[in-house]
Short mmCIF file of C-alpha atoms in Angstrom, two decimals:
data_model
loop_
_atom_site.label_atom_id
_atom_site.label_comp_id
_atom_site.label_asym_id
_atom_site.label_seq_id
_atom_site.Cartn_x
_atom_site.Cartn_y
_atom_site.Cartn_z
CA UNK A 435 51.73 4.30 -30.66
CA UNK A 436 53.79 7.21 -29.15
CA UNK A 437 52.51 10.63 -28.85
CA UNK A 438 55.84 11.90 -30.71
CA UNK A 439 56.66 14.11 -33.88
CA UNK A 440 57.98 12.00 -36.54
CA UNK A 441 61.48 13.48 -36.77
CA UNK A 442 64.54 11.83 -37.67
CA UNK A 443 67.00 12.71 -35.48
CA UNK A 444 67.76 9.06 -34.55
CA UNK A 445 69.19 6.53 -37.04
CA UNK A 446 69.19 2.89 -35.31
CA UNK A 447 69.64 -0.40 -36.58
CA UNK A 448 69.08 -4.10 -35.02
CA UNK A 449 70.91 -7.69 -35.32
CA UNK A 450 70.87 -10.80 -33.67
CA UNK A 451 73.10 -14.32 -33.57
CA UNK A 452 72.54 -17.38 -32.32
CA UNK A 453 75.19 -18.52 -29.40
CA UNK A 454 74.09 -21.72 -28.77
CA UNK A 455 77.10 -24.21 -28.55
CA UNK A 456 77.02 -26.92 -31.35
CA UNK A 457 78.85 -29.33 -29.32
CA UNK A 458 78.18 -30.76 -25.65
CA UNK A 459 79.69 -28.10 -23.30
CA UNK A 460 79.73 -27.86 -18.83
CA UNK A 461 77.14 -25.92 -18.03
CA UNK A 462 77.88 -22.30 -15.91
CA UNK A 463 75.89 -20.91 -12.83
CA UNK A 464 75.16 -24.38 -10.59
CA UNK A 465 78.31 -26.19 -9.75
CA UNK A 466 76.68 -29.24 -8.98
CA UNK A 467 75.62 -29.74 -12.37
CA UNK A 468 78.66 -31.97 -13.47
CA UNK A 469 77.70 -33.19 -16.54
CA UNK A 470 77.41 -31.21 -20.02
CA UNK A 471 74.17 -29.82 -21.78
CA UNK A 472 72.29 -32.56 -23.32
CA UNK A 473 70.42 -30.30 -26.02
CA UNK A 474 68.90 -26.83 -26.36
CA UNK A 475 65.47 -26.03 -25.07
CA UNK A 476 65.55 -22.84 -26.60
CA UNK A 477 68.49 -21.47 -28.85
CA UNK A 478 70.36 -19.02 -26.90
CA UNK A 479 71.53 -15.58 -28.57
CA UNK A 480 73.74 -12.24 -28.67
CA UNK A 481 70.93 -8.83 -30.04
CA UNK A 482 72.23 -5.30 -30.30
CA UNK A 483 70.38 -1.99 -31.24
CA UNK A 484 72.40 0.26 -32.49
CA UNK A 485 71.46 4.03 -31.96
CA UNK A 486 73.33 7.22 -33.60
CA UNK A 487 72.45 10.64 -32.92
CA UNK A 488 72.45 14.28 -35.29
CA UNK A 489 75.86 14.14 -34.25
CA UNK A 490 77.05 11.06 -35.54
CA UNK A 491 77.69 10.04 -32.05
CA UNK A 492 76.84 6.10 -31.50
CA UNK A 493 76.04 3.68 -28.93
CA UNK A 494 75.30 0.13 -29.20
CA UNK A 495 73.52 -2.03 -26.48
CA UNK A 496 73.89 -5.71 -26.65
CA UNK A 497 72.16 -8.26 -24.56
CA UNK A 498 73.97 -11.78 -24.35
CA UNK A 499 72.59 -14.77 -23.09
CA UNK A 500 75.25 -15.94 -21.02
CA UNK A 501 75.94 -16.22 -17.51
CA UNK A 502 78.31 -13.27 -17.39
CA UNK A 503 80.57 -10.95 -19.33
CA UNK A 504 83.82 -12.05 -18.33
CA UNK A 505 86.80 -9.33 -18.16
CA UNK A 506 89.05 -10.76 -20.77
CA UNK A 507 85.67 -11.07 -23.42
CA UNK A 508 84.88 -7.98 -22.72
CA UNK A 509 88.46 -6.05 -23.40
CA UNK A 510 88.93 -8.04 -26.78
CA UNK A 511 85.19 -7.30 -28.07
CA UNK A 512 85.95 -3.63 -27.09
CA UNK A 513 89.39 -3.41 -28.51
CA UNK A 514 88.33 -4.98 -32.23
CA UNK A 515 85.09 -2.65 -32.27
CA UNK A 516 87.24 0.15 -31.72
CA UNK A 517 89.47 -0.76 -34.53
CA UNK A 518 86.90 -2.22 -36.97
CA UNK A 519 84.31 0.72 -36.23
CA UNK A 520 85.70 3.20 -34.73
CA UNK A 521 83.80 2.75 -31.39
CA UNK A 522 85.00 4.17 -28.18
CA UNK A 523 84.67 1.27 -24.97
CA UNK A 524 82.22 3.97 -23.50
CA UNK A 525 79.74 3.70 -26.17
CA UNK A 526 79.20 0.16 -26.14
CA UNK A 527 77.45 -1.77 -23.31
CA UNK A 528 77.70 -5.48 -23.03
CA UNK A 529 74.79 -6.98 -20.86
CA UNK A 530 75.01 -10.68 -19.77
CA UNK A 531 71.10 -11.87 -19.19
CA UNK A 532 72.71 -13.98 -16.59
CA UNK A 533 70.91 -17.14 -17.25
CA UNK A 534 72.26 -19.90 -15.46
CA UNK A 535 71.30 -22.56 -18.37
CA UNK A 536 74.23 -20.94 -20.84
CA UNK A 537 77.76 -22.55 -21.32
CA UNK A 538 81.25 -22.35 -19.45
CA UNK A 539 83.51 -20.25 -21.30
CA UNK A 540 85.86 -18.63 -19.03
CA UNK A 541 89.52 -19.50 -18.14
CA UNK A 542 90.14 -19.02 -14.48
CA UNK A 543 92.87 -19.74 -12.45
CA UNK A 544 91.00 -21.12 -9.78
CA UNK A 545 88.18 -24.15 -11.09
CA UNK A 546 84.81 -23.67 -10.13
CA UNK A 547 83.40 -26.29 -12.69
CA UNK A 548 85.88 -29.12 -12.78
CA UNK A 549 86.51 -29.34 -16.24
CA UNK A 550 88.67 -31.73 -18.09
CA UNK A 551 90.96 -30.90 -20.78
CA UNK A 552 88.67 -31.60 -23.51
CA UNK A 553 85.94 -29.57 -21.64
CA UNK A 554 88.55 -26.50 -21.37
CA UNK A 555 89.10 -26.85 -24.93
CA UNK A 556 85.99 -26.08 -26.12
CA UNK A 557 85.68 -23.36 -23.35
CA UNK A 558 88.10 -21.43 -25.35
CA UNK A 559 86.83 -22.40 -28.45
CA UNK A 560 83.38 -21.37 -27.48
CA UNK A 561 85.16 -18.36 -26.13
CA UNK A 562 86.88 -17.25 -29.12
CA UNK A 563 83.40 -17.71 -31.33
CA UNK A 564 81.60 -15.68 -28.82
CA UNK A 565 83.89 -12.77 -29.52
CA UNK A 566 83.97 -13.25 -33.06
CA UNK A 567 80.06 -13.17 -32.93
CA UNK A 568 79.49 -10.14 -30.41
CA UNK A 569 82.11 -8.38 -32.48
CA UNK A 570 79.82 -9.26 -35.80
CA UNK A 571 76.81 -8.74 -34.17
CA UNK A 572 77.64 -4.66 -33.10
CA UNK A 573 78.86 -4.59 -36.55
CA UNK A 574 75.77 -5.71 -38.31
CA UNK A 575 73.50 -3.18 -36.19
CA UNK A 576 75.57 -0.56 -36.92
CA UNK A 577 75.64 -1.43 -40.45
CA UNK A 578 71.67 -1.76 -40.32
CA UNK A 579 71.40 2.31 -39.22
CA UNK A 580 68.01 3.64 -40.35
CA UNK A 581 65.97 6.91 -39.48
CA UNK A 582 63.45 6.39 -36.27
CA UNK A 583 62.33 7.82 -33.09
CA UNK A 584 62.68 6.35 -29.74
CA UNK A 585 60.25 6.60 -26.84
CA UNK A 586 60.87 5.61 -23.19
CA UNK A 587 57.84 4.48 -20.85
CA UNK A 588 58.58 1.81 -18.02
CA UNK A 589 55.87 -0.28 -16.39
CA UNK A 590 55.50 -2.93 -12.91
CA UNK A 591 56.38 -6.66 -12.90
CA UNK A 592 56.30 -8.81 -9.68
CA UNK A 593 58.27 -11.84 -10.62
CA UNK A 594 60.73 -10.90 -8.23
CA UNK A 595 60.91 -11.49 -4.61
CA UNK A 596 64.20 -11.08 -2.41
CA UNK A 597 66.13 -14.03 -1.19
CA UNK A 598 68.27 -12.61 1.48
CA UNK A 599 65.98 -13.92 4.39
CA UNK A 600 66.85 -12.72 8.04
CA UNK A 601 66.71 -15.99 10.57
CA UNK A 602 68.42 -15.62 14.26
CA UNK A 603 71.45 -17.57 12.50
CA UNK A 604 71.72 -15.14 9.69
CA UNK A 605 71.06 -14.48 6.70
CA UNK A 606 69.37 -17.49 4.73
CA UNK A 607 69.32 -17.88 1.15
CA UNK A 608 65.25 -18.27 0.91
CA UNK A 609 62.33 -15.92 -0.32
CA UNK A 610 62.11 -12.83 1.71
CA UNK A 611 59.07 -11.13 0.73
CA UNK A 612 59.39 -8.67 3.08
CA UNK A 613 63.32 -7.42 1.79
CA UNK A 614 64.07 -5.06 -0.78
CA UNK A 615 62.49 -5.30 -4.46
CA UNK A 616 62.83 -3.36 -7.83
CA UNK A 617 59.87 -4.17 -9.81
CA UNK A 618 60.36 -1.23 -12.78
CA UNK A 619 60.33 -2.61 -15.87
CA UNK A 620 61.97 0.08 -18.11
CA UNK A 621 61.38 0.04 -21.87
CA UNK A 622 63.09 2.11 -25.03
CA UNK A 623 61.08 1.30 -27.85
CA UNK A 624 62.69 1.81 -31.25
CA UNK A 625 60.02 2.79 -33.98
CA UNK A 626 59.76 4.03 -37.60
CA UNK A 627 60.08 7.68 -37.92
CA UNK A 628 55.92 7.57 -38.55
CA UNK A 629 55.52 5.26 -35.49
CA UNK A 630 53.54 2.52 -37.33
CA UNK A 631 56.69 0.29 -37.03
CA UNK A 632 58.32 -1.46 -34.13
CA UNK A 633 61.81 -2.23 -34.91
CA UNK A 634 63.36 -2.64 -31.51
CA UNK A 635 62.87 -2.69 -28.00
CA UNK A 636 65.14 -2.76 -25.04
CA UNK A 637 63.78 -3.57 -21.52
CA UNK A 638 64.99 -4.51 -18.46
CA UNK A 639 64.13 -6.22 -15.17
CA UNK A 640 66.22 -6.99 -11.64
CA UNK A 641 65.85 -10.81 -11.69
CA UNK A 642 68.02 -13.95 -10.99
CA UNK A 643 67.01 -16.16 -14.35
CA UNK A 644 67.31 -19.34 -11.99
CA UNK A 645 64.10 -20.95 -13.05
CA UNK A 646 65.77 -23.59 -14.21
CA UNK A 647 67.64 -26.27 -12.83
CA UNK A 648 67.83 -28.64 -16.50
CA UNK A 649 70.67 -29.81 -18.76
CA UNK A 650 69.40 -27.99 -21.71
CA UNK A 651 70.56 -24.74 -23.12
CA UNK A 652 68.01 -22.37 -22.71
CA UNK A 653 67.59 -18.34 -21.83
CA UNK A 654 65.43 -18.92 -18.76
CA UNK A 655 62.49 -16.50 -18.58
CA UNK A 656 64.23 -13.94 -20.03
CA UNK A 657 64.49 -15.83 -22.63
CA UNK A 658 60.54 -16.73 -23.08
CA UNK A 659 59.95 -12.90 -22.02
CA UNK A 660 62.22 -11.64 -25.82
CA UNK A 661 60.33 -14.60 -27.47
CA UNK A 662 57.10 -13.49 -26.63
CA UNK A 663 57.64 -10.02 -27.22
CA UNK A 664 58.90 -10.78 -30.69
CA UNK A 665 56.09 -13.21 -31.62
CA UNK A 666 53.49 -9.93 -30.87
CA UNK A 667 55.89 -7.50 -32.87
CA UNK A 668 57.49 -9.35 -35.59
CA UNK A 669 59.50 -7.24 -36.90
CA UNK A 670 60.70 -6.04 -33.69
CA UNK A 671 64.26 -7.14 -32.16
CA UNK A 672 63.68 -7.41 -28.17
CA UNK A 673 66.98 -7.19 -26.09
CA UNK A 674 67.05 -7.84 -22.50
CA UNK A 675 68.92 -5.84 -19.93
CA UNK A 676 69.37 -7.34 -16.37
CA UNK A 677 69.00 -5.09 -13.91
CA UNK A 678 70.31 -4.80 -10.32
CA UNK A 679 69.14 -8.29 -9.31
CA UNK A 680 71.87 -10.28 -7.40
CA UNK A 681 69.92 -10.55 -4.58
CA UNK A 682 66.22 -11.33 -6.14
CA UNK A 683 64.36 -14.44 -7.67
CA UNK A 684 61.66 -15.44 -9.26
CA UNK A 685 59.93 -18.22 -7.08
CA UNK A 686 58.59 -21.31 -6.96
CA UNK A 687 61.19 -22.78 -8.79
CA UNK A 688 62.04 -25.49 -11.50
CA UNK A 689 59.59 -25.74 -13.02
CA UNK A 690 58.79 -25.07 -17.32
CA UNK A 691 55.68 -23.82 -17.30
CA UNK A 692 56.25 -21.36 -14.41
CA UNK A 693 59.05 -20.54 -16.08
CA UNK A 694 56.99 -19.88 -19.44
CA UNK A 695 55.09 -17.55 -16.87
CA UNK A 696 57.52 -15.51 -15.76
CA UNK A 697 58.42 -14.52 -18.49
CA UNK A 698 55.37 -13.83 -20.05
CA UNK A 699 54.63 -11.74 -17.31
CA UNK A 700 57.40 -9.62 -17.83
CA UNK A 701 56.40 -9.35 -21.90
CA UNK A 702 53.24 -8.48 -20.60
CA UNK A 703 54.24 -5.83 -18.83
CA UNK A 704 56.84 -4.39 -21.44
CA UNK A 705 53.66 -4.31 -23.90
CA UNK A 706 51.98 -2.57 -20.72
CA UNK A 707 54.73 0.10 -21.09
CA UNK A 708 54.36 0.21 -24.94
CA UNK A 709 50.70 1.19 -25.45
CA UNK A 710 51.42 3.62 -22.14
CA UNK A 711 51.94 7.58 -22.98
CA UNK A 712 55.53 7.56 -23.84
CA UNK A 713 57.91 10.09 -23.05
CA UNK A 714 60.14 11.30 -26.60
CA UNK A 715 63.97 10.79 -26.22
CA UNK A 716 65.75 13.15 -27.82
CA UNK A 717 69.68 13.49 -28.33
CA UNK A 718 71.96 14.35 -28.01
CA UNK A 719 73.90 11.19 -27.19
CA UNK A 720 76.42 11.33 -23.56
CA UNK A 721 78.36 8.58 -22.95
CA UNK A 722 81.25 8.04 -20.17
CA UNK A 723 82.46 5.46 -18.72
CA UNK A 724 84.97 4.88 -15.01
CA UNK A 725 87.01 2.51 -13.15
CA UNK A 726 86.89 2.73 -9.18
CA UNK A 727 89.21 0.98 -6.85
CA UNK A 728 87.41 -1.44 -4.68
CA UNK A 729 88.88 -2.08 -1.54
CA UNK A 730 89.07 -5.89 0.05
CA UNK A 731 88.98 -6.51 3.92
CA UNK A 732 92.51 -7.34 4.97
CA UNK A 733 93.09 -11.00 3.08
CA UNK A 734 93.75 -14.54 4.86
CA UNK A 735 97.20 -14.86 6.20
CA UNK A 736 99.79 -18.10 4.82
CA UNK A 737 98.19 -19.91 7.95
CA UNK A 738 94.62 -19.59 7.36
CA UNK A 739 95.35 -20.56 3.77
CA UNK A 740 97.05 -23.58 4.99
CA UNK A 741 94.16 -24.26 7.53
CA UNK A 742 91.62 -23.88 5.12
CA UNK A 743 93.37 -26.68 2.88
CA UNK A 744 91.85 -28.74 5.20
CA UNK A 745 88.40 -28.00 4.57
CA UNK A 746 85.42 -30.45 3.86
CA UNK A 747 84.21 -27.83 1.35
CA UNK A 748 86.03 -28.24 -2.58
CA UNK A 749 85.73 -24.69 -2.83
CA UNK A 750 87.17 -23.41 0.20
CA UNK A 751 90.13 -25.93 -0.65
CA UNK A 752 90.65 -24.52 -3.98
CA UNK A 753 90.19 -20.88 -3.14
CA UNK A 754 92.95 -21.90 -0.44
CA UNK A 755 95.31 -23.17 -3.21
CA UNK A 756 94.93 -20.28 -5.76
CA UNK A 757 95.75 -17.95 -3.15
CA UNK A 758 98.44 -19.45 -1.94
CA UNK A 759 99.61 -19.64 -5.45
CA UNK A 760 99.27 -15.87 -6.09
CA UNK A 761 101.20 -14.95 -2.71
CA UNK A 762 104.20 -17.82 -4.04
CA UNK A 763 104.29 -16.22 -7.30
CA UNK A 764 103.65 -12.00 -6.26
CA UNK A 765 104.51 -12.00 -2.25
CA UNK A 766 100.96 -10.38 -0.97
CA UNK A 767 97.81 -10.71 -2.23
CA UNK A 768 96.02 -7.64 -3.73
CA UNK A 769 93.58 -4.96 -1.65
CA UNK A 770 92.19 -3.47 -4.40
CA UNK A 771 89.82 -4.91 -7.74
CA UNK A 772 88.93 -2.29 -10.46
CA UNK A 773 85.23 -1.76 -10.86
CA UNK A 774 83.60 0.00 -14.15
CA UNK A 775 80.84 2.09 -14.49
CA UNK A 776 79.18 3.38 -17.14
CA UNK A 777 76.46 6.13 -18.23
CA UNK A 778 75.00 7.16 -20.96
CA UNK A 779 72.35 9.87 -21.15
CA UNK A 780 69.57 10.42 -23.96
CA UNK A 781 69.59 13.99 -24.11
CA UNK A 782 67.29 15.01 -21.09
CA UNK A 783 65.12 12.29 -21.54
CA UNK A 784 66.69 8.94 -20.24
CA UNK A 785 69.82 8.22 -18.41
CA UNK A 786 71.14 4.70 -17.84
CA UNK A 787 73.75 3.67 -15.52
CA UNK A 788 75.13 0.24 -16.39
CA UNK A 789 77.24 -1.28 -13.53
CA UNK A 790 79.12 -4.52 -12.91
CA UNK A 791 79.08 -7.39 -11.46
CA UNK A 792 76.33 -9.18 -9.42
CA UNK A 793 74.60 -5.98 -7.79
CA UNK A 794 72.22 -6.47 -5.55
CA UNK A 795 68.94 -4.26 -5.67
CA UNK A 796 70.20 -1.72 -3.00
CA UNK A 797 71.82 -0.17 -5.49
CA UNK A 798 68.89 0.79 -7.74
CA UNK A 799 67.02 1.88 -5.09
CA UNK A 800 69.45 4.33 -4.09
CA UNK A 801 70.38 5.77 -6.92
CA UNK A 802 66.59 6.20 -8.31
CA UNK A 803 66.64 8.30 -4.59
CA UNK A 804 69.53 10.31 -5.37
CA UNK A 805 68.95 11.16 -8.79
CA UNK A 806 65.81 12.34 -10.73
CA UNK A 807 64.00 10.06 -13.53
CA UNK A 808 63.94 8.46 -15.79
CA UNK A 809 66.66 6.65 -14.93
CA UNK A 810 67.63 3.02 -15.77
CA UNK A 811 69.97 1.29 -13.73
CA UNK A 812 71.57 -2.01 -15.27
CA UNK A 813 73.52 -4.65 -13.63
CA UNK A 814 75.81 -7.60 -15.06
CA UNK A 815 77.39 -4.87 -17.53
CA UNK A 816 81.03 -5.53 -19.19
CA UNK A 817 82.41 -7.06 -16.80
CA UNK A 818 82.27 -9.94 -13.89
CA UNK A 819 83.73 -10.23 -10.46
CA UNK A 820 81.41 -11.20 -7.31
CA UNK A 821 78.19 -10.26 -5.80
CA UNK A 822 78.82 -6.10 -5.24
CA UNK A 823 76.52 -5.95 -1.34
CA UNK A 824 75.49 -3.11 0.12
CA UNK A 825 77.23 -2.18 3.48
CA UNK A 826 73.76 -3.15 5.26
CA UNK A 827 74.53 -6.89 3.21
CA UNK A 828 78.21 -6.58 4.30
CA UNK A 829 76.99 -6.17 7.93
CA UNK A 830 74.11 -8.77 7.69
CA UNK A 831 76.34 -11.30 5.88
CA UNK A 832 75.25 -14.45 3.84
CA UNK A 833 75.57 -16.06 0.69
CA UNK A 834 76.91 -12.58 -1.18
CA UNK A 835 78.55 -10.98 1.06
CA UNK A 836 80.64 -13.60 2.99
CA UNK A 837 80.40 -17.31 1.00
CA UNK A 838 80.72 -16.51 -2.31
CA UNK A 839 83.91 -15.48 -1.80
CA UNK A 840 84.97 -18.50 -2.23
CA UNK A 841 84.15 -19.35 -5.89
CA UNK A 842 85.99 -16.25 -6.73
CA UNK A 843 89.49 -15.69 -7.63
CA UNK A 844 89.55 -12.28 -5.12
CA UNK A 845 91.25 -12.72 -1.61
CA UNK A 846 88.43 -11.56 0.29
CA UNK A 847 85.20 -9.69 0.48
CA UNK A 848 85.19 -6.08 -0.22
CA UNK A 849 85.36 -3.93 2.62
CA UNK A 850 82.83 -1.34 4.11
CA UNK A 851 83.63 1.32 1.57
CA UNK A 852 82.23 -0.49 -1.35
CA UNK A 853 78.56 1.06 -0.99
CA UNK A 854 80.64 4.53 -0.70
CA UNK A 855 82.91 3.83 -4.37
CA UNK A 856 80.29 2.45 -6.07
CA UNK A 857 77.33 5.01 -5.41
CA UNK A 858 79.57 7.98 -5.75
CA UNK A 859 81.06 7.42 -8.81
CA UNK A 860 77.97 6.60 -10.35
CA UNK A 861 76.21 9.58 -9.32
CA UNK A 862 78.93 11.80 -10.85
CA UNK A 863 79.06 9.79 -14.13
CA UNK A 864 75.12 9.84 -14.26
CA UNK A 865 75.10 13.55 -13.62
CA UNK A 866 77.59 14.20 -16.38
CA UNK A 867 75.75 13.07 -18.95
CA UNK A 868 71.91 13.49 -17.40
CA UNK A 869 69.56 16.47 -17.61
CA UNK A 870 70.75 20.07 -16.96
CA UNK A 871 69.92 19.88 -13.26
CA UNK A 872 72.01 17.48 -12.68
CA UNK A 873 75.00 18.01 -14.75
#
């Protein structure tokens, strides 16, 4: 246990649903897959902890096993908690674990997945339970608010490796285990006030859950790593919180039991963390949250649209046709995509910055060099656009900087100020709400 007092200046409550689709449903993350989910290997779910202050401020955390948090989800879940519990859009974080073995629920107006009209039906059905359920599930934790203290420790896990791999022709998408990593595994643990019961933890890791390559719903090793942690602490609720990992794997790949290793490897070290010396969090409770323009590089002209019609690639041809939709039906194409970031600060104890998108690891890194610890840097948060690359990715190019592109719905890749936006605006939102020498 903790060396903490046993005061209740926290009140914090837990609750968990299960998200797995009853019917067969496309699967999101691999295009090639092109036929639905033929069962669960393990159920997938939606947890929240719920945390309120000696202000009465709140904040509620959820971790959802889904690919991503799409824009659209995200507004409606924020816009009934607001109304149903009074819950402001910068006190909730919505985490996607990112697992690439969860359903297709998002409408887009350009197809990545190919699905018919029965498989967009129950895309929006799905869609429409999932909001219903997130919107339940924030509703039960907060309903569930009990005294307890929190402590913060973080450990080490080496699951990941980089995949950004530097060959004369580029960049290839293979290990690189000499590129960038973020191996810090950080860890809120959510106890009785007397520290004899674990109720909750939150952890996170900077990880592609890509184990998998299967036709069965399952959470990936995230998934094993909250099972595991919850068979050792039974009455704990574990919640995962991707990190900054759009540019890291765990390898080899495909394969069960290696999966079943990752992510007991990752519980292990989360346990590591929890019989650690723990550092106290105290309130009060800071939370803010920002939109920044992103900036594209000047967008394909009518010609290179029409050119690229032509392509052998499906996805080049229908990125080509949704754009030339968008300049038929507006007259340009837009330069600018607004990106949200969000902090929240635990007194002077913790400080998370939750960011969206695909982030690759850069990120962390730089902002655990610009601002002082602990700080935990999330990834995948309430909302979903494209990989967000460093301006050393931009320059190097690859797979998230330049191809991806293409299963998007954006004109173009961002431009060289992206690094700039991103970091900048963080900083100031993280020093807002983070210890005195930094606000």
């Amino acid at each position: 246990m903790s060396e903490t007092d046993t005061s209740t200046e926290w009140l914090a409550g837990t609750a968990r649903a299960d998200i797995t689709p009853s019917e067969p449903m496309r699967m999101a993350g691999y295009g090639a897959r092109e036929e639905p989910a033929e069962g669960t290997l393990e159920p997938l779910h939606a947890k929240a902890i719920a945390l309120e202050d000696e202000r009465g401020t709140r904040f509620v955390a959820v971790g959802v096993e889904v690919l991503a948090i799409s824009r659209p989800l995200h507004a409606e879940v924020v816009a009934a908690c607001a109304d149903r519990y009074d819950l402001p859009a910068s006190h909730l974080l919505l985490n996607a674990s990112h697992t690439h073995c969860g359903p297709v629920y998002r409408e887009r107006k350009t197809e990545v997945f190919s699905l018919n009209d029965e498989e967009r039906t129950r895309a929006r059905e799905y869609r429409s339970f999932l909001v219903e359920t997130l919107v339940e599930v924030i509703g039960e934790a907060l309903g569930d608010l009990a005294p307890t203290s929190l402590a913060y420790s973080h450990a080490r896990c080496g699951i990941a490796m980089n995949r950004r791999l530097p060959l004369e022709e580029g960049i290839g998408f293979q290990p690189h285990p000499d590129g960038p990593v973020d191996h810090d595994v950080p860890v809120l643990a959510v106890e009785s006030p007397d520290g004899e019961t674990l109720r909750g933890i939150l952890f996170g890791y900077a990880c592609h859950p890509t184990s998998l390559f299967i036709r069965e719903w399952s959470g990936d090793w995230a998934g094993y790593a909250m099972n595991h942690l919850e068979e050792v602490y039974p009455e704990a609720t574990a919640v995962f919180i991707q990190g900054c990992g759009g540019d890291q794997k765990a390898y080899p790949q495909r394969d069960l039991e290696l999966t079943k290793h990752y992510g007991t490897s990752l519980a292990t070290a989360v346990r590591g963390a929890l019989v650690a010396k723990r550092r106290t969090v105290h309130g009060p409770l800071r939370c803010v949250k920002a939109e920044v323009d992103l900036e594209f590089e000047e967008p394909p002209s009518r010609a290179e649209l029409e050119e690229q019609l032509e392509s052998e690639e499906r996805y080049e041809r229908r990125h080509a046709e949704h754009l030339l939709g968008e300049l038929d039906e507006h007259g340009e194409l837009p330069r600018t995509h607004p990106y949200p970031i969000q902090a929240i600060g635990f007194g002077d104890d913790l400080t998370m910055v939750a960011l969206t998108g695909e982030v690759l690891v850069g990120y962390s890194l730089k902002l655990k060099e610009r601002l002082s610890g602990p700080l935990w840097v999330a990834g995948y948060s309430n909302n979903y656009m494209t990989y967000i690359p460093t301006v050393e990715d931009l320059y190097a190019g690859g797979y998230e900087s330049d191809r991806f592109v293409h299963l998007t719905e954006l004109p173009a890749k961002f431009d060289h100020s992206v690094e700039d936006r991103v970091l900048s605006t963080a900083t100031a939102l993280a020093r807002r709400v983070g210890p005195p020498d930094e606000r």
